[in-house]
Coordinates of N, CA and C in Angstrom, one line a residue:
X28 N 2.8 30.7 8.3 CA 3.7 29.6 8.2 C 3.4 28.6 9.2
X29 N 2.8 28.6 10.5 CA 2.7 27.8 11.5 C 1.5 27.4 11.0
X30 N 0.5 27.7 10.6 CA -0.7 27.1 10.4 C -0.3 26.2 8.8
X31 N 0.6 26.3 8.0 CA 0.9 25.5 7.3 C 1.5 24.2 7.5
X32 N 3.0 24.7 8.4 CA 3.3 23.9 8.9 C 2.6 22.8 9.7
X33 N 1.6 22.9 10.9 CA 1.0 22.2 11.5 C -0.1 21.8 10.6
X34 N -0.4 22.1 9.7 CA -1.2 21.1 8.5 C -0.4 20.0 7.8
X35 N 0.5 20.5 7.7 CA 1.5 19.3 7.2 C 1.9 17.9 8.1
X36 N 2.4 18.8 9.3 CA 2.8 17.5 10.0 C 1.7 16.8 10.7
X37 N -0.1 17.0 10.3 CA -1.1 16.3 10.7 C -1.4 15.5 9.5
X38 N -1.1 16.5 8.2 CA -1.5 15.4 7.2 C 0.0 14.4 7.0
X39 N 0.8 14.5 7.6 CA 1.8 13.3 7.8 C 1.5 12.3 8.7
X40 N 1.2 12.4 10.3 CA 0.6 11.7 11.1 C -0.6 10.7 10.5
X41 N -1.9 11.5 9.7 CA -2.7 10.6 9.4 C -2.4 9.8 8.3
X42 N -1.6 9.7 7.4 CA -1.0 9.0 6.3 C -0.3 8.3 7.0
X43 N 0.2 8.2 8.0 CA 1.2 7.1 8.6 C 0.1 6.2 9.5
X44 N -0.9 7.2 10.7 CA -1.6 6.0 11.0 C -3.0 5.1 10.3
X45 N -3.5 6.4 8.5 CA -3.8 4.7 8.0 C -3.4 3.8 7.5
X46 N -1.7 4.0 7.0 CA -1.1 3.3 6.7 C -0.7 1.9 7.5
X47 N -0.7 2.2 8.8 CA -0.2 1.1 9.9 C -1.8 0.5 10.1
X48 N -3.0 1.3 10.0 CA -4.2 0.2 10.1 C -4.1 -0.4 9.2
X49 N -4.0 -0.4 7.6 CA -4.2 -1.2 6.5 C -3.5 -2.1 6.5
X50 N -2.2 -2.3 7.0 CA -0.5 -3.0 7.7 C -1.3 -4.2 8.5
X51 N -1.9 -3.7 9.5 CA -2.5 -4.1 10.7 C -3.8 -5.2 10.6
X52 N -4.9 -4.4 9.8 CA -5.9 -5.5 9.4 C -5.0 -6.5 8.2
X53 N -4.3 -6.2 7.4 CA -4.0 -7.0 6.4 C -3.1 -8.4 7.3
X54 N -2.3 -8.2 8.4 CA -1.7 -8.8 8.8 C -2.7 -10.2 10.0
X55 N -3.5 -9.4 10.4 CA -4.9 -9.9 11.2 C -5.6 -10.9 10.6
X56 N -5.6 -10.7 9.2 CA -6.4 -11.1 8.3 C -5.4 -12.2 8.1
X57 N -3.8 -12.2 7.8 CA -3.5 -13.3 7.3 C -3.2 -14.4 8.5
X58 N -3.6 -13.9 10.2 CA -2.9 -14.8 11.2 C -4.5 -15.7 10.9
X59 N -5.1 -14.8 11.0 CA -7.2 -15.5 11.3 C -6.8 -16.2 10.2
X60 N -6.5 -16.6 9.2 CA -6.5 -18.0 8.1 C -5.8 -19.0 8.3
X61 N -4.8 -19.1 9.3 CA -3.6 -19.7 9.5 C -4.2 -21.3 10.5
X62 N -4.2 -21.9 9.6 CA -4.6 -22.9 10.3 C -3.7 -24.0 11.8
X63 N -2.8 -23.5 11.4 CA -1.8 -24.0 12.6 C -1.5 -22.7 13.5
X64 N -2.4 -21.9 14.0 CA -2.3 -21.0 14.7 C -2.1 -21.2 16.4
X65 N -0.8 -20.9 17.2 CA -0.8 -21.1 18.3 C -0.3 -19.8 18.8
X66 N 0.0 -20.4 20.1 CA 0.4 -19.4 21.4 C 2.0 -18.8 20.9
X67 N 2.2 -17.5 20.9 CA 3.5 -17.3 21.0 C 3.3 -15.9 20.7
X68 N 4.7 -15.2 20.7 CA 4.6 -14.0 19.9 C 5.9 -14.1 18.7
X69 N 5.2 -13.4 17.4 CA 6.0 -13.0 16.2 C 6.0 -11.8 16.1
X70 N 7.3 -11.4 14.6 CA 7.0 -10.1 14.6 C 8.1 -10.0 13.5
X71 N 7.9 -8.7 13.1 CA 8.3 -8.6 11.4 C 8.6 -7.6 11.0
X72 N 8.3 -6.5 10.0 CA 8.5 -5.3 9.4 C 7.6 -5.5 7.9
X73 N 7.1 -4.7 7.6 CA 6.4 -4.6 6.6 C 7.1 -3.8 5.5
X74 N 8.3 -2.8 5.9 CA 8.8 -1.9 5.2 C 9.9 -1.2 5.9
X75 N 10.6 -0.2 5.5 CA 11.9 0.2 6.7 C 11.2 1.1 7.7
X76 N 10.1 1.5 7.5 CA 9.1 2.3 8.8 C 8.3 1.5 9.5
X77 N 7.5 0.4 9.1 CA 6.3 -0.1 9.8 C 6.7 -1.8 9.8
X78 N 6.4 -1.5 11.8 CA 7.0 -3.2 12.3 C 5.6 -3.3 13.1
X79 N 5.9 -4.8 13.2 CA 4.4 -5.4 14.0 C 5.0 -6.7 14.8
X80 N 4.2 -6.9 15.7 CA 3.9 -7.7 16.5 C 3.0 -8.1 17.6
X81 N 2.8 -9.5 16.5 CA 1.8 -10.1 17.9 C 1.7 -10.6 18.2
X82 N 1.1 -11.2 19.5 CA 0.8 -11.8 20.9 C -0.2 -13.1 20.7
X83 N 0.1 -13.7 20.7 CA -1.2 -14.8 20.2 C -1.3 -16.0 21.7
X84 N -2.5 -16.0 22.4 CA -2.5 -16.6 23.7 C -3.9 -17.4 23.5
X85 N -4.2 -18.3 24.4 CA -5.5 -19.2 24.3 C -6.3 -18.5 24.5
X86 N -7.5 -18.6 25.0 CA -8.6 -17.3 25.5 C -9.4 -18.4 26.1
X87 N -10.2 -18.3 27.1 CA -11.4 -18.8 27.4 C -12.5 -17.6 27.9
X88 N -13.9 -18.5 26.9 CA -14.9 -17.7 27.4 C -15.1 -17.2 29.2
X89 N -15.6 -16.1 28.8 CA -15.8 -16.1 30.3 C -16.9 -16.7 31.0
X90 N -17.9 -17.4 30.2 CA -19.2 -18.4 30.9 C -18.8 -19.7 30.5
X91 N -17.6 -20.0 30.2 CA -17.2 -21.2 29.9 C -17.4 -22.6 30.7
X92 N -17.9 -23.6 30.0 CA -18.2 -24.2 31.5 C -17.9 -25.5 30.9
X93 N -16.8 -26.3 31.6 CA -15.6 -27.4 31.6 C -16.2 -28.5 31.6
X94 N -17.4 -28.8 31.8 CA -17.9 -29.9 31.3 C -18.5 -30.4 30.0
X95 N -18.5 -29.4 29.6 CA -19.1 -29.3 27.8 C -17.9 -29.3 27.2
X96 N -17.7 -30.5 25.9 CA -16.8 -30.8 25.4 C -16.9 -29.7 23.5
X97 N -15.5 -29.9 23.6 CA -15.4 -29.1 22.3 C -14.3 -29.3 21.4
X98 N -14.0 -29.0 20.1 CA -13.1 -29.2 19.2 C -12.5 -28.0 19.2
X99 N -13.0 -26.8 19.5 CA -12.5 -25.5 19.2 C -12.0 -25.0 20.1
X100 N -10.9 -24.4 19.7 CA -9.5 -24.0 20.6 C -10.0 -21.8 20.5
X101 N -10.0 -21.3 21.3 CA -10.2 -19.6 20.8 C -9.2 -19.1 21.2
X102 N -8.5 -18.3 20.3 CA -7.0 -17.9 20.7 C -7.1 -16.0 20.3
X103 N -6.9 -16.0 21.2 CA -7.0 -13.9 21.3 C -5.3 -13.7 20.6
X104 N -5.5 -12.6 19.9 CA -4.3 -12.4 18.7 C -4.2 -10.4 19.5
X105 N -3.5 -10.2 19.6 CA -2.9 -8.6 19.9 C -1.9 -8.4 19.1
X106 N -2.2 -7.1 17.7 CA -1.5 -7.2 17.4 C -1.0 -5.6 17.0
X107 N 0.5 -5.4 17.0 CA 0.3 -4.4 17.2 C 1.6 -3.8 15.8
X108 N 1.3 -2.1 15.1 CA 1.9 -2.2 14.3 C 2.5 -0.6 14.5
X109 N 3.9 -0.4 14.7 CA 4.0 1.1 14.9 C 5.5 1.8 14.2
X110 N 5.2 3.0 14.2 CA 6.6 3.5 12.8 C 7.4 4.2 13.5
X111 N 7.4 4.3 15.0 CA 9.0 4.8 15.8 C 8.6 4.3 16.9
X112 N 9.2 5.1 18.1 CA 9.2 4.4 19.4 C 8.5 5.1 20.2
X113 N 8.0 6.3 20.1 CA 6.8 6.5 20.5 C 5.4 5.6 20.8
X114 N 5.1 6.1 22.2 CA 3.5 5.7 22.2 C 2.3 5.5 21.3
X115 N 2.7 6.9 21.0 CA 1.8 7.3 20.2 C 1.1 6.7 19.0
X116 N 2.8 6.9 18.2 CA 2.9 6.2 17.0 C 2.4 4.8 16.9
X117 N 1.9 4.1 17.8 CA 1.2 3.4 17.7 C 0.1 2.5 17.2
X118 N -0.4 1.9 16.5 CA -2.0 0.5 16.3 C -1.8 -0.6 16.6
X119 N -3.0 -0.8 17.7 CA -3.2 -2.1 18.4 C -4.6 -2.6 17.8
X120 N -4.6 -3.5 17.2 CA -5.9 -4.4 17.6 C -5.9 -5.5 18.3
X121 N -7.2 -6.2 18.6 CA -7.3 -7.3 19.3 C -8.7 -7.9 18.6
X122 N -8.4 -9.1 18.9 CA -9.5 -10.1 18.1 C -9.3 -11.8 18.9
X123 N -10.6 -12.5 18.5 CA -10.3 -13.7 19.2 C -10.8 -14.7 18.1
X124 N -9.9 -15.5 17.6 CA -10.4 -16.5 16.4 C -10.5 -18.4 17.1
X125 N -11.4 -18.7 16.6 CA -11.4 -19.8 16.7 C -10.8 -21.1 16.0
X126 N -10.1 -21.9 16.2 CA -9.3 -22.8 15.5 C -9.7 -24.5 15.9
X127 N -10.2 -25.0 15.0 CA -11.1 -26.3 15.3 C -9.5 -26.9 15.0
X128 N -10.1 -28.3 15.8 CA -9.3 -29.6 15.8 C -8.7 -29.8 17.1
X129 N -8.9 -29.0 18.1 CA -8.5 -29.3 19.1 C -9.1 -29.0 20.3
X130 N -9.0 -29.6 21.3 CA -10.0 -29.2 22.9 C -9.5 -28.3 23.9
X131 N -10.3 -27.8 24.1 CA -9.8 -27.0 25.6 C -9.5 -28.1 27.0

């Protein structure tokens, strides 16, 4: 019974965390097209289990160098999508998109 049991509540765990990656990239995917993409944090629910939120800040390269001019703004996105309040329960990604029309 314990080795059943502990099969179950692993094949529950993994059905929830690829559920919150597919949550996760799908949400990733819709901020990276967002052409008016700025600094702030959102945040939402995808369902009555799985909430997200993210972090969206400027980024500069790290060999970045201030005299070279540019149109493209790079803004690092953290985003994160989790189904209790656990640590655990947890998916973070992070990514850095680029958004033309504007200067550093």
């Amino acid at each position: 019974m314990n080795i059943l049991s502990l099969s179950a509540s692993t094949a529950h765990l993994t059905d929830s965390r690829q559920r919150a990656l597919l949550f996760a990239e799908s949400k990733m995917a819709e901020l990276a097209v967002d052409p008016d993409l700025k600094s702030g944090i959102s945040q939402g629910e995808f369902d009555e289990k799985f909430r997200w939120e993210a972090s969206i800040t400027e980024w500069e390269f790290p060999d970045y160098d201030p005299s070279l001019s540019t149109t493209v703004t790079p803004y690092q996105i953290t985003l994160a999508v989790s189904w209790s309040d656990l640590p655990t329960e947890r998916i973070t990604l992070h990514s850095v998109h680029l958004v033309m029309g504007e200067s550093l």
